[in-house]
mmCIF file of C-alpha atoms in Angstrom:
data_model
loop_
_atom_site.group_PDB
_atom_site.id
_atom_site.type_symbol
_atom_site.label_atom_id
_atom_site.label_comp_id
_atom_site.label_asym_id
_atom_site.label_seq_id
_atom_site.Cartn_x
_atom_site.Cartn_y
_atom_site.Cartn_z
ATOM 1 C CA ASP A 15 161.503 114.780 123.984
ATOM 2 C CA VAL A 16 158.383 115.589 121.999
ATOM 3 C CA ILE A 17 156.549 118.895 122.236
ATOM 4 C CA VAL A 18 152.920 119.009 121.147
ATOM 5 C CA HIS A 19 151.312 122.441 121.036
ATOM 6 C CA GLY A 20 147.737 122.863 122.143
ATOM 7 C CA ARG A 21 145.601 124.731 124.607
ATOM 8 C CA ILE A 22 143.392 123.169 127.239
ATOM 9 C CA ASP A 23 140.151 125.114 127.508
ATOM 10 C CA LEU A 24 139.557 124.382 131.172
ATOM 11 C CA VAL A 25 140.880 122.289 134.060
ATOM 12 C CA VAL A 26 138.309 121.606 136.773
ATOM 13 C CA ARG A 27 139.048 120.187 140.210
ATOM 14 C CA GLY A 28 135.801 118.995 141.745
ATOM 15 C CA GLY A 29 134.945 118.921 145.411
ATOM 16 C CA ASP A 30 135.957 115.257 145.413
ATOM 17 C CA ASP A 31 139.449 116.264 144.119
ATOM 18 C CA VAL A 32 138.687 114.684 140.736
ATOM 19 C CA VAL A 33 140.549 116.590 138.027
ATOM 20 C CA SER A 34 138.839 116.953 134.649
ATOM 21 C CA ILE A 35 140.251 118.298 131.408
ATOM 22 C CA VAL A 36 137.395 120.137 129.672
ATOM 23 C CA ASP A 37 137.065 121.017 126.006
ATOM 24 C CA LEU A 38 134.374 123.500 124.986
ATOM 25 C CA LYS A 39 132.702 122.775 121.644
ATOM 26 C CA SER A 40 130.069 124.400 119.488
ATOM 27 C CA ASN A 41 128.611 123.536 116.112
ATOM 28 C CA ARG A 42 130.748 126.278 114.582
ATOM 29 C CA ARG A 43 133.874 124.389 115.715
ATOM 30 C CA ALA A 44 132.587 120.910 114.922
ATOM 31 C CA GLN A 45 135.143 118.171 114.377
ATOM 32 C CA ALA A 46 135.073 114.395 114.294
ATOM 33 C CA GLU A 47 134.432 112.787 117.688
ATOM 34 C CA GLU A 48 137.482 110.539 117.299
ATOM 35 C CA PHE A 49 139.666 113.609 116.763
ATOM 36 C CA THR A 50 138.238 115.265 119.874
ATOM 37 C CA ASP A 51 138.871 112.133 121.959
ATOM 38 C CA THR A 52 142.495 112.014 120.803
ATOM 39 C CA GLN A 53 142.857 115.750 121.416
ATOM 40 C CA LEU A 54 141.648 115.365 125.001
ATOM 41 C CA ARG A 55 143.967 112.408 125.588
ATOM 42 C CA LEU A 56 146.879 114.528 124.349
ATOM 43 C CA TYR A 57 145.812 117.231 126.783
ATOM 44 C CA ALA A 58 145.787 114.609 129.553
ATOM 45 C CA LEU A 59 149.365 113.690 128.593
ATOM 46 C CA GLY A 60 150.329 117.362 128.737
ATOM 47 C CA TYR A 61 148.646 117.819 132.089
ATOM 48 C CA GLU A 62 150.554 114.835 133.431
ATOM 49 C CA ALA A 63 153.829 116.231 132.069
ATOM 50 C CA LEU A 64 153.186 119.538 133.837
ATOM 51 C CA THR A 65 151.828 118.280 137.148
ATOM 52 C CA GLY A 66 153.124 114.738 137.505
ATOM 53 C CA THR A 67 149.602 113.345 137.816
ATOM 54 C CA LEU A 68 147.102 112.166 135.242
ATOM 55 C CA PRO A 69 143.649 113.768 135.311
ATOM 56 C CA GLN A 70 140.859 111.352 136.177
ATOM 57 C CA ARG A 71 138.421 112.503 133.478
ATOM 58 C CA THR A 72 137.999 114.307 130.209
ATOM 59 C CA GLU A 73 134.830 116.226 129.450
ATOM 60 C CA ILE A 74 133.364 117.758 126.332
ATOM 61 C CA TRP A 75 130.929 120.547 127.001
ATOM 62 C CA GLU A 76 128.649 121.104 124.000
ATOM 63 C CA LEU A 77 127.736 124.770 124.225
ATOM 64 C CA ASP A 78 124.961 124.770 121.631
ATOM 65 C CA ASP A 79 122.803 122.133 123.321
ATOM 66 C CA LEU A 80 124.237 122.420 126.856
ATOM 67 C CA THR A 81 125.267 118.772 127.156
ATOM 68 C CA GLU A 82 128.341 117.131 128.655
ATOM 69 C CA HIS A 83 130.208 114.034 127.545
ATOM 70 C CA VAL A 84 132.362 112.631 130.339
ATOM 71 C CA SER A 85 135.005 109.909 129.936
ATOM 72 C CA ASP A 86 137.331 108.359 132.464
ATOM 73 C CA VAL A 87 141.020 108.617 131.613
ATOM 74 C CA ASP A 88 142.404 105.151 130.986
ATOM 75 C CA ARG A 89 146.102 104.745 131.838
ATOM 76 C CA VAL A 90 146.569 101.999 129.215
ATOM 77 C CA VAL A 91 145.074 104.160 126.442
ATOM 78 C CA ILE A 92 147.205 107.136 127.522
ATOM 79 C CA ASP A 93 150.372 105.023 127.505
ATOM 80 C CA GLU A 94 149.500 103.715 124.016
ATOM 81 C CA LEU A 95 149.012 107.294 122.838
ATOM 82 C CA ARG A 96 152.390 108.270 124.312
ATOM 83 C CA VAL A 97 154.034 105.495 122.245
ATOM 84 C CA LEU A 98 152.156 106.615 119.122
ATOM 85 C CA VAL A 99 153.188 110.263 119.609
ATOM 86 C CA ARG A 100 156.841 109.254 119.988
ATOM 87 C CA ASP A 101 156.590 107.057 116.888
ATOM 88 C CA VAL A 102 155.017 109.823 114.813
ATOM 89 C CA ALA A 103 157.588 112.356 116.054
ATOM 90 C CA GLY A 104 160.391 109.972 115.103
ATOM 91 C CA ARG A 105 158.927 109.512 111.638
ATOM 92 C CA ILE A 106 158.605 113.268 111.193
ATOM 93 C CA ARG A 107 162.187 113.824 112.317
ATOM 94 C CA GLY A 108 163.332 111.088 109.937
ATOM 95 C CA GLY A 109 161.456 112.577 106.988
ATOM 96 C CA ASP A 110 159.131 109.575 106.730
ATOM 97 C CA PHE A 111 156.073 111.203 105.221
ATOM 98 C CA ALA A 112 154.583 108.323 103.264
ATOM 99 C CA PRO A 113 151.485 109.768 101.614
ATOM 100 C CA ASN A 114 148.167 108.046 102.062
ATOM 101 C CA PRO A 115 145.875 109.981 99.740
ATOM 102 C CA GLU A 116 142.126 109.453 99.829
ATOM 103 C CA PRO A 117 139.576 111.960 98.457
ATOM 104 C CA THR A 118 137.762 112.703 101.726
ATOM 105 C CA ARG A 119 140.962 112.922 103.760
ATOM 106 C CA CYS A 120 142.712 115.051 101.108
ATOM 107 C CA ALA A 121 139.764 117.458 100.910
ATOM 108 C CA ALA A 122 140.115 118.279 104.620
ATOM 109 C CA CYS A 123 143.934 118.157 104.871
ATOM 110 C CA ALA A 124 145.714 121.244 106.173
ATOM 111 C CA VAL A 125 148.784 120.674 103.965
ATOM 112 C CA ARG A 126 146.905 119.801 100.777
ATOM 113 C CA SER A 127 148.238 122.850 98.920
ATOM 114 C CA VAL A 128 151.852 121.630 99.123
ATOM 115 C CA CYS A 129 151.280 117.870 98.915
ATOM 116 C CA THR A 130 152.277 116.263 95.627
ATOM 117 C CA ALA A 131 150.221 113.129 96.379
ATOM 118 C CA ARG A 132 146.950 114.948 97.040
ATOM 119 C CA ILE A 133 143.791 113.925 95.288
ATOM 120 C CA ASP A 134 141.788 116.844 93.969
ATOM 121 C CA THR A 135 138.310 115.790 92.986
ATOM 122 C CA MET A 136 135.541 117.407 91.123
ATOM 123 C CA THR A 137 132.081 116.242 90.235
ATOM 124 C CA LEU A 138 131.094 116.340 86.583
ATOM 125 C CA SER A 139 127.758 115.759 84.953
ATOM 126 C CA ASP A 140 127.707 114.629 81.332
ATOM 127 C CA GLY A 141 124.079 115.639 80.882
ATOM 128 C CA SER A 142 122.792 112.065 81.099
ATOM 129 C CA GLY A 143 122.182 112.244 84.811
ATOM 130 C CA VAL A 144 125.376 110.295 85.434
ATOM 131 C CA ILE A 145 127.730 111.990 87.829
ATOM 132 C CA ARG A 146 131.392 111.144 87.677
ATOM 133 C CA VAL A 147 133.960 111.907 90.338
ATOM 134 C CA GLY A 148 137.517 111.952 89.162
ATOM 135 C CA LYS A 149 141.004 113.168 89.705
ATOM 136 C CA VAL A 150 141.652 116.681 88.449
#
C-alpha cells in the first residue's frame, strides 16, 4: 500500500450527482499548473480509495480573479498516475534517489539543503556588462 498525504479543499456534489474535487487557489499560493493538475488527480485517487468511486471532475477555483477551471477525470490518466505513484513509492522504499540536478529545479526544491547533488547558482557581473551564472 502507498499512503499519500494531502488535503482536499472541497468536495462538491452537484444537483446532477456529479462529484467534483475542488482546489482553491490564489496568487499568494501560486504553483505550476502541471503540479496542480497532478495534485488534483492524486486527490481523485484518494477520493476513490475512500468512497469506492472516482469523482467525475476536478475544479480549480481562482480566488483572486473569481474564475473556475474545470476538467473531466479521465480513468486512463488516473490509472497511469496510480502506476507512477506505486513506482515512485517502490523507488523511495528501495533507496533509489538518483539525483537529477538542474538550476531552476534545485532552486525550488524542498530538500535542497540536504542534497549533495544540488546546484547552487549565483549571478556575477565582471563589470563589463557580461553576466555569468555558475556553480557556487
